[in-house]
């Protein structure tokens, strides 16, 4: 029997986070949904709290995938917070050594 390991980020399964971000990516043009802005702000806050941390890749993924939503109909302060968090992560991670041969 194969064991499936569920990766969680602050108590939320990673696949659930990915699905919710993908839903926003696909349906952001359908309506002005304040939950979308809150999702971006949540990712940005978590990323800004630890921009060079072990889970920074997950919190960077959120604003990056949801960028079209932010560009389309951003809520109050969403763009500013998302950009600030991404810049903090870039500053914290840019010079970090990496063991990977390549990146997609």
Tab-separated table of C-alpha atoms in Angstrom, residues 37-49 59 63 70 74-89:
chain	number	residue	atom	x	y	z
A	37	UNK	CA	-7.942	40.175	-2.531
A	38	UNK	CA	-7.933	38.667	0.949
A	39	UNK	CA	-6.250	35.522	-0.417
A	40	UNK	CA	-3.497	37.631	-1.986
A	41	UNK	CA	-3.102	39.666	1.197
A	42	UNK	CA	-2.900	36.461	3.258
A	43	UNK	CA	-0.097	35.109	1.062
A	44	UNK	CA	1.667	38.471	1.105
A	45	UNK	CA	1.486	38.722	4.901
A	46	UNK	CA	2.834	35.201	5.374
A	47	UNK	CA	5.625	35.846	2.883
A	48	UNK	CA	6.509	39.223	4.402
A	49	UNK	CA	6.694	37.625	7.858
A	59	UNK	CA	3.710	32.095	-0.234
A	63	UNK	CA	0.721	36.240	-5.441
A	70	UNK	CA	-4.510	41.729	-8.715
A	74	UNK	CA	-7.249	44.871	-6.960
A	75	UNK	CA	-8.756	45.584	-3.601
A	76	UNK	CA	-7.511	48.371	-1.377
A	77	UNK	CA	-3.794	47.952	-0.662
A	78	UNK	CA	-3.526	44.561	-2.378
A	79	UNK	CA	-1.024	45.615	-5.043
A	80	UNK	CA	1.201	47.440	-2.552
A	81	UNK	CA	1.293	44.521	-0.094
A	82	UNK	CA	1.835	41.859	-2.763
A	83	UNK	CA	4.687	43.771	-4.404
A	84	UNK	CA	6.336	44.544	-1.061
A	85	UNK	CA	6.218	40.882	-0.001
A	86	UNK	CA	7.578	39.654	-3.332
A	87	UNK	CA	10.397	42.208	-3.230
A	88	UNK	CA	11.255	41.113	0.323
A	89	UNK	CA	11.419	37.482	-0.815
